[in-house]
C-alpha cells in the first residue's frame, strides 16, 4: 500500500528528533560510568598496591636514581577501578572523564615522582620516603629498624641472635 | 578556534586487527540515527582506496600485520589513522604477549621500515570506547572541539 509522503512529515513531527546533539550538548552519563582515574599527589605513598592490582599494567612503578615514578598510561587503562579498591590511603579517585582523544600519544601519560629513602646503614635506596613515614606512624614499634633496607635489617637480626644465643646453629 | 585537520567530509574505513568486537560494535553505534556521525560528513566505505581515515581497532595480531600493512598501503595520501580503544593504543592486557604487535605506536615503527607514510594518528582511549568519544575525536579532526588531555608530571613532596 502506498502512503502519502506528506503523512511521513506528520509522523516525524509528532515523534520528534532522536539524534543526540553531542558535542554541542552534554553527553548522556549514568552514575555507574567509569572513566579516567586521578591520583592525589598529596596522599599517594608509592606503595605499589595499585600496580599489582592493575590488569593491563597501565600503572607502573619505575625506579631510577633516587626517585620512584608511578606512571599512569591512559591509553592502556581499561577503567576497571580496581586500583581505587586496593589503595590503602584512598589517594586514587575515579572521574567520569571520557573525552580523552588526542593526536599525540605522550599526552596520555601521567607521572607522579616520589623521592626514595636511603638506608641509614648502607646508604642504598629501598623505599619511598612517604611509605617509610607511613609505616613509622601506623606502627611505632618498628622505630628501631624502619630506616634500614631489608638486607641490613636481616643482618641486624642475625647479629642480635648471635649476641643472645651465641649463633644460629645450636 | 582549533585548526581543522581534514576540511572535507571524512570517509572512513573500518579496520579490525584482532579486536574483541567491543570497539567495532561501538563504531557501528556511531553510524546509527541515535548518534548519527553523518552530521559531520562521516561515511563508511568498503575499500581503503576510498578512505581518508582508517578506524583502527585491535592490538594488531602477528597474523593480521601483513594485511594491515597492505590495507594502509592502498590508502591514498593524506592518510590518517584513528586508533580506537586501549588495544589499539597500548595493547591493553595483551601488551606483552608474543602474538601481538601491541598498539599503533609500535606499528608506526614497522610502517616506517616498510616505507609507508602516515600523515597523522589520533588516539581515542576507552575499553570499549564510548560512541561519544568517537564523535569527540571526529570533532577534534574537524576543528569543532579542543584537546583536553595533556601530559602531567606531578611531584610528591616528601
Tab-separated table of C-alpha atoms in Angstrom:
chain	number	residue	atom	x	y	z
A	1	UNK	CA	0.000	0.000	0.000
A	2	UNK	CA	1.423	3.347	-0.989
A	3	UNK	CA	1.467	6.013	1.658
A	4	UNK	CA	1.149	9.717	1.120
A	5	UNK	CA	4.653	11.217	1.530
A	6	UNK	CA	3.166	14.081	3.491
A	7	UNK	CA	1.936	11.646	6.144
A	8	UNK	CA	5.587	10.873	6.926
A	9	UNK	CA	6.059	14.521	7.865
A	10	UNK	CA	3.221	14.362	10.361
A	11	UNK	CA	4.689	11.177	11.882
A	12	UNK	CA	8.175	12.759	12.046
A	13	UNK	CA	6.868	15.940	13.684
A	14	UNK	CA	4.851	14.039	16.267
A	15	UNK	CA	7.735	11.669	17.174
A	16	UNK	CA	10.403	14.382	17.405
A	17	UNK	CA	14.165	14.046	16.975
A	18	UNK	CA	16.091	11.062	18.314
A	19	UNK	CA	19.609	12.116	17.306
A	20	UNK	CA	21.734	13.375	20.204
A	21	UNK	CA	23.235	16.804	19.651
A	22	UNK	CA	26.598	15.841	21.224
A	23	UNK	CA	29.291	17.502	21.042
A	24	UNK	CA	27.048	20.579	21.212
A	25	UNK	CA	25.256	19.378	24.350
A	26	UNK	CA	26.073	17.392	27.500
A	27	UNK	CA	26.534	13.646	26.915
A	28	UNK	CA	24.231	11.062	28.467
A	29	UNK	CA	26.111	9.974	31.592
A	30	UNK	CA	24.971	7.487	34.217
A	31	UNK	CA	26.316	7.387	37.773
A	32	UNK	CA	27.788	3.900	37.125
A	33	UNK	CA	30.035	5.078	34.290
A	34	UNK	CA	33.744	4.625	34.944
A	35	UNK	CA	36.237	6.997	33.414
A	36	UNK	CA	39.842	8.011	33.886
A	37	UNK	CA	41.344	7.826	37.371
A	38	UNK	CA	43.013	10.684	39.197
A	39	UNK	CA	45.914	10.190	41.614
A	40	UNK	CA	46.141	12.645	44.501
A	41	UNK	CA	49.806	13.594	44.789
A	42	UNK	CA	49.360	14.813	48.388
A	43	UNK	CA	48.091	11.402	49.560
A	44	UNK	CA	49.929	8.770	47.450
A	45	UNK	CA	52.672	6.918	49.336
A	46	UNK	CA	54.069	4.961	46.379
A	47	UNK	CA	53.460	1.501	47.888
A	48	UNK	CA	52.636	-0.150	44.551
A	49	UNK	CA	49.352	-1.820	45.591
A	50	UNK	CA	47.615	-0.350	42.527
A	51	UNK	CA	50.464	-1.549	40.305
A	52	UNK	CA	49.897	-5.148	41.486
A	53	UNK	CA	46.127	-4.885	41.013
A	54	UNK	CA	46.174	-3.284	37.542
A	55	UNK	CA	45.263	-5.977	34.947
A	56	UNK	CA	46.828	-4.331	31.837
A	57	UNK	CA	49.817	-2.723	33.676
A	58	UNK	CA	48.556	0.770	32.915
A	59	UNK	CA	50.017	1.765	36.284
A	60	UNK	CA	53.726	1.049	36.566
A	61	UNK	CA	56.302	1.812	39.242
A	62	UNK	CA	59.622	2.724	37.649
A	63	UNK	CA	62.823	3.054	39.623
A	64	UNK	CA	65.616	5.365	38.670
A	65	UNK	CA	68.458	7.007	40.590
A	66	UNK	CA	66.976	8.459	43.767
A	67	UNK	CA	63.369	8.547	42.552
A	68	UNK	CA	60.459	6.163	42.092
A	69	UNK	CA	57.953	7.156	39.434
A	70	UNK	CA	54.342	5.987	39.331
A	71	UNK	CA	53.445	6.095	35.631
A	72	UNK	CA	49.801	6.059	34.542
A	73	UNK	CA	49.245	5.374	30.827
A	74	UNK	CA	45.632	6.300	29.988
A	75	UNK	CA	45.957	4.628	26.591
A	76	UNK	CA	46.241	1.207	28.203
A	77	UNK	CA	43.778	1.705	31.074
A	78	UNK	CA	40.593	-0.392	30.958
A	79	UNK	CA	38.769	1.678	33.605
A	80	UNK	CA	38.098	-1.255	35.947
A	81	UNK	CA	38.821	0.921	39.008
A	82	UNK	CA	40.483	-1.954	40.879
A	83	UNK	CA	43.265	0.444	41.898
A	84	UNK	CA	40.683	2.523	43.769
A	85	UNK	CA	39.569	-0.546	45.747
A	86	UNK	CA	43.099	-1.558	46.776
A	87	UNK	CA	44.660	1.846	47.555
A	88	UNK	CA	45.416	1.808	51.319
A	89	UNK	CA	45.344	5.596	51.699
A	90	UNK	CA	42.483	6.418	49.316
A	91	UNK	CA	44.694	8.512	47.052
A	92	UNK	CA	43.034	7.387	43.800
A	93	UNK	CA	39.596	8.573	42.878
A	94	UNK	CA	37.570	7.921	39.740
A	95	UNK	CA	36.235	10.559	37.403
A	96	UNK	CA	33.574	10.454	34.686
A	97	UNK	CA	36.002	11.876	32.134
A	98	UNK	CA	35.989	10.173	28.719
A	99	UNK	CA	36.869	12.962	26.268
A	100	UNK	CA	40.497	11.851	26.088
A	101	UNK	CA	41.092	11.828	22.339
A	102	UNK	CA	44.420	13.340	21.288
A	103	UNK	CA	46.799	13.468	18.350
A	104	UNK	CA	49.922	12.833	20.422
A	105	UNK	CA	50.432	9.645	22.453
A	106	UNK	CA	52.639	11.409	25.034
A	107	UNK	CA	49.567	13.373	26.201
A	108	UNK	CA	48.197	10.125	27.607
A	109	UNK	CA	50.940	9.711	30.237
A	110	UNK	CA	50.689	10.931	33.811
A	111	UNK	CA	53.737	10.765	36.062
A	112	UNK	CA	53.967	11.018	39.827
A	113	UNK	CA	57.552	11.260	41.059
A	114	UNK	CA	58.373	10.003	44.557
A	115	UNK	CA	61.631	10.559	46.407
A	116	UNK	CA	63.398	7.443	47.630
A	117	UNK	CA	64.513	6.938	51.229
A	118	UNK	CA	68.085	5.771	51.836
A	119	UNK	CA	69.143	3.080	54.286
A	120	UNK	CA	70.695	4.565	57.424
A	121	UNK	CA	73.449	1.882	57.424
A	122	UNK	CA	74.492	1.155	53.820
A	123	UNK	CA	73.013	4.313	52.212
A	124	UNK	CA	71.224	2.447	49.387
A	125	UNK	CA	67.651	3.378	48.342
A	126	UNK	CA	64.954	0.844	49.333
A	127	UNK	CA	61.509	2.526	49.507
A	128	UNK	CA	59.860	5.904	49.090
A	129	UNK	CA	60.220	8.481	51.851
A	130	UNK	CA	56.473	8.569	52.257
A	131	UNK	CA	55.964	4.824	52.784
A	132	UNK	CA	58.677	4.802	55.468
A	133	UNK	CA	56.895	7.612	57.301
A	134	UNK	CA	53.526	5.850	56.801
A	135	UNK	CA	54.836	2.627	58.385
A	136	UNK	CA	56.503	4.527	61.251
A	137	UNK	CA	53.289	6.364	62.158
A	138	UNK	CA	50.997	3.333	61.753
A	139	UNK	CA	53.126	1.036	63.936
A	140	UNK	CA	55.529	2.936	66.222
A	141	UNK	CA	57.137	-0.344	67.391
A	142	UNK	CA	59.077	-0.502	64.064
A	143	UNK	CA	61.045	2.597	65.093
A	144	UNK	CA	64.306	0.650	65.550
A	145	UNK	CA	64.543	-0.825	62.063
A	146	UNK	CA	62.196	1.115	59.723
A	147	UNK	CA	65.043	3.288	58.444
A	148	UNK	CA	67.077	0.275	57.223
A	149	UNK	CA	66.730	-1.649	53.976
A	150	UNK	CA	65.659	-5.352	54.186
A	151	UNK	CA	69.227	-6.652	53.854
A	152	UNK	CA	70.629	-4.563	56.709
A	153	UNK	CA	67.543	-5.451	58.790
A	154	UNK	CA	68.341	-9.126	58.279
A	155	UNK	CA	71.980	-8.680	59.277
A	156	UNK	CA	70.955	-6.759	62.391
A	157	UNK	CA	68.569	-9.559	63.382
A	158	UNK	CA	71.228	-12.241	62.860
A	159	UNK	CA	73.721	-10.242	64.939
A	160	UNK	CA	71.190	-9.883	67.762
A	161	UNK	CA	70.573	-13.654	67.762
A	162	UNK	CA	74.322	-14.268	67.877
A	163	UNK	CA	74.701	-11.922	70.828
A	164	UNK	CA	71.853	-13.625	72.714
A	165	UNK	CA	72.404	-17.316	71.926
A	166	UNK	CA	75.956	-17.421	70.551
A	167	UNK	CA	74.999	-18.375	66.986
A	168	UNK	CA	72.141	-19.519	64.738
A	169	UNK	CA	73.122	-23.231	64.639
A	170	UNK	CA	72.752	-24.675	68.103
B	1	UNK	CA	39.128	28.027	17.121
B	2	UNK	CA	41.446	24.991	16.781
B	3	UNK	CA	42.791	24.017	13.393
B	4	UNK	CA	40.971	21.697	11.055
B	5	UNK	CA	42.978	18.594	10.248
B	6	UNK	CA	40.706	17.439	7.438
B	7	UNK	CA	38.496	20.108	5.886
B	8	UNK	CA	36.329	17.935	3.665
B	9	UNK	CA	33.960	15.102	4.583
B	10	UNK	CA	35.737	12.216	6.269
B	11	UNK	CA	35.331	8.863	4.577
B	12	UNK	CA	36.274	6.120	6.987
B	13	UNK	CA	37.367	2.550	6.518
B	14	UNK	CA	36.896	0.241	9.459
B	15	UNK	CA	39.945	-1.990	10.011
B	16	UNK	CA	39.845	-4.709	12.648
B	17	UNK	CA	43.233	-6.191	13.580
B	18	UNK	CA	42.194	-8.790	16.142
B	19	UNK	CA	39.846	-6.810	18.320
B	20	UNK	CA	37.295	-8.404	20.682
B	21	UNK	CA	34.456	-6.664	18.718
B	22	UNK	CA	33.614	-4.343	21.617
B	23	UNK	CA	35.054	-1.305	19.847
B	24	UNK	CA	33.572	-2.456	16.499
B	25	UNK	CA	30.056	-2.525	17.929
B	26	UNK	CA	30.529	0.970	19.354
B	27	UNK	CA	31.823	2.132	15.958
B	28	UNK	CA	28.614	0.873	14.324
B	29	UNK	CA	26.637	2.625	17.066
B	30	UNK	CA	28.104	5.959	15.957
B	31	UNK	CA	26.642	5.461	12.475
B	32	UNK	CA	23.097	4.770	13.732
B	33	UNK	CA	20.466	7.582	13.758
B	34	UNK	CA	20.884	7.922	17.535
B	35	UNK	CA	24.420	9.337	17.336
B	36	UNK	CA	24.475	9.950	13.564
B	37	UNK	CA	28.080	10.663	12.614
B	38	UNK	CA	26.878	11.639	9.127
B	39	UNK	CA	26.119	15.048	10.633
B	40	UNK	CA	29.880	15.631	10.276
B	41	UNK	CA	30.085	14.059	6.804
B	42	UNK	CA	31.424	10.745	8.076
B	43	UNK	CA	30.728	7.924	5.662
B	44	UNK	CA	31.699	4.292	5.992
B	45	UNK	CA	33.353	2.997	2.809
B	46	UNK	CA	34.109	-0.608	1.911
B	47	UNK	CA	37.573	-0.142	0.397
B	48	UNK	CA	40.678	1.512	1.831
B	49	UNK	CA	41.226	3.063	-1.623
B	50	UNK	CA	38.264	5.397	-0.986
B	51	UNK	CA	39.119	6.255	2.612
B	52	UNK	CA	40.685	9.343	4.200
B	53	UNK	CA	40.746	7.870	7.680
B	54	UNK	CA	41.085	4.308	8.899
B	55	UNK	CA	39.227	3.476	12.112
B	56	UNK	CA	41.701	1.096	13.660
B	57	UNK	CA	40.691	-1.396	16.355
B	58	UNK	CA	42.569	-4.270	17.963
B	59	UNK	CA	46.087	-4.911	19.265
B	60	UNK	CA	47.431	-5.973	15.792
B	61	UNK	CA	47.995	-9.712	15.930
B	62	UNK	CA	51.039	-11.025	14.055
B	63	UNK	CA	48.630	-12.880	11.718
B	64	UNK	CA	46.872	-9.619	10.733
B	65	UNK	CA	50.022	-7.480	10.383
B	66	UNK	CA	50.694	-8.125	6.638
B	67	UNK	CA	47.013	-7.416	5.858
B	68	UNK	CA	47.083	-4.208	7.885
B	69	UNK	CA	50.184	-3.009	6.021
B	70	UNK	CA	48.535	-3.890	2.681
B	71	UNK	CA	45.345	-2.003	3.575
B	72	UNK	CA	47.302	1.070	4.717
B	73	UNK	CA	49.442	0.986	1.549
B	74	UNK	CA	46.244	1.040	-0.543
B	75	UNK	CA	45.003	4.257	1.071
B	76	UNK	CA	45.582	7.497	-0.852
B	77	UNK	CA	47.630	10.292	0.743
B	78	UNK	CA	46.999	12.123	3.051
B	79	UNK	CA	46.155	9.109	5.177
B	80	UNK	CA	45.139	9.282	8.825
B	81	UNK	CA	44.748	6.590	11.461
B	82	UNK	CA	42.238	6.862	14.315
B	83	UNK	CA	43.297	4.288	16.923
B	84	UNK	CA	40.161	3.223	18.796
B	85	UNK	CA	40.271	1.651	22.237
B	86	UNK	CA	43.063	0.772	24.604
B	87	UNK	CA	44.077	-2.254	22.465
B	88	UNK	CA	44.964	-0.092	19.502
B	89	UNK	CA	46.842	2.455	21.626
B	90	UNK	CA	48.756	0.465	24.211
B	91	UNK	CA	47.945	-3.189	23.575
B	92	UNK	CA	45.639	-3.471	26.612
B	93	UNK	CA	46.172	-6.703	28.621
B	94	UNK	CA	47.972	-8.229	25.622
B	95	UNK	CA	50.699	-5.565	25.504
B	96	UNK	CA	53.453	-8.061	26.465
B	97	UNK	CA	52.077	-11.027	24.518
B	98	UNK	CA	54.190	-12.866	21.951
B	99	UNK	CA	51.446	-12.892	19.303
B	100	UNK	CA	50.612	-9.175	19.070
B	101	UNK	CA	52.495	-6.078	17.955
B	102	UNK	CA	50.816	-4.123	20.768
B	103	UNK	CA	49.451	-0.846	19.554
B	104	UNK	CA	49.680	1.767	16.832
B	105	UNK	CA	52.834	3.498	18.233
B	106	UNK	CA	54.715	0.218	17.680
B	107	UNK	CA	53.001	-0.315	14.308
B	108	UNK	CA	54.217	3.101	13.138
B	109	UNK	CA	57.828	1.968	13.634
B	110	UNK	CA	57.147	-1.114	11.487
B	111	UNK	CA	55.430	1.053	8.838
B	112	UNK	CA	58.464	3.341	8.780
B	113	UNK	CA	60.673	0.365	7.912
B	114	UNK	CA	58.184	-0.700	5.223
B	115	UNK	CA	58.212	2.796	3.713
B	116	UNK	CA	54.537	3.560	4.398
B	117	UNK	CA	53.972	7.151	5.480
B	118	UNK	CA	51.117	8.044	7.819
B	119	UNK	CA	50.216	11.740	7.987
B	120	UNK	CA	48.596	11.729	11.399
B	121	UNK	CA	47.371	9.481	14.166
B	122	UNK	CA	44.532	10.202	16.598
B	123	UNK	CA	44.265	8.200	19.788
B	124	UNK	CA	40.861	7.542	21.395
B	125	UNK	CA	41.244	5.760	24.773
B	126	UNK	CA	38.476	3.641	26.293
B	127	UNK	CA	37.701	-0.030	26.838
B	128	UNK	CA	35.455	-0.175	24.920
B	129	UNK	CA	35.245	3.399	23.658
B	130	UNK	CA	32.007	5.291	24.174
B	131	UNK	CA	30.279	6.351	20.935
B	132	UNK	CA	30.580	9.899	22.257
B	133	UNK	CA	34.373	9.605	22.427
B	134	UNK	CA	34.480	8.686	18.723
B	135	UNK	CA	32.273	11.702	17.950
B	136	UNK	CA	34.606	13.813	20.104
B	137	UNK	CA	37.585	12.545	18.056
B	138	UNK	CA	35.731	13.424	14.830
B	139	UNK	CA	35.017	16.877	16.271
B	140	UNK	CA	38.752	17.159	17.034
B	141	UNK	CA	39.616	16.312	13.407
B	142	UNK	CA	37.014	18.767	12.113
B	143	UNK	CA	38.237	21.506	14.450
B	144	UNK	CA	34.978	21.802	16.424
B	145	UNK	CA	36.324	20.667	19.796
B	146	UNK	CA	39.526	21.420	21.680
B	147	UNK	CA	42.016	18.880	23.002
B	148	UNK	CA	41.536	18.342	26.741
B	149	UNK	CA	44.268	15.917	27.882
B	150	UNK	CA	47.869	16.912	28.434
B	151	UNK	CA	50.864	15.090	29.870
B	152	UNK	CA	51.023	15.685	33.621
B	153	UNK	CA	54.162	15.422	35.726
B	154	UNK	CA	53.422	15.705	39.439
B	155	UNK	CA	55.908	15.610	42.260
B	156	UNK	CA	55.125	14.083	45.653
B	157	UNK	CA	56.700	16.330	48.292
B	158	UNK	CA	58.440	14.120	50.883
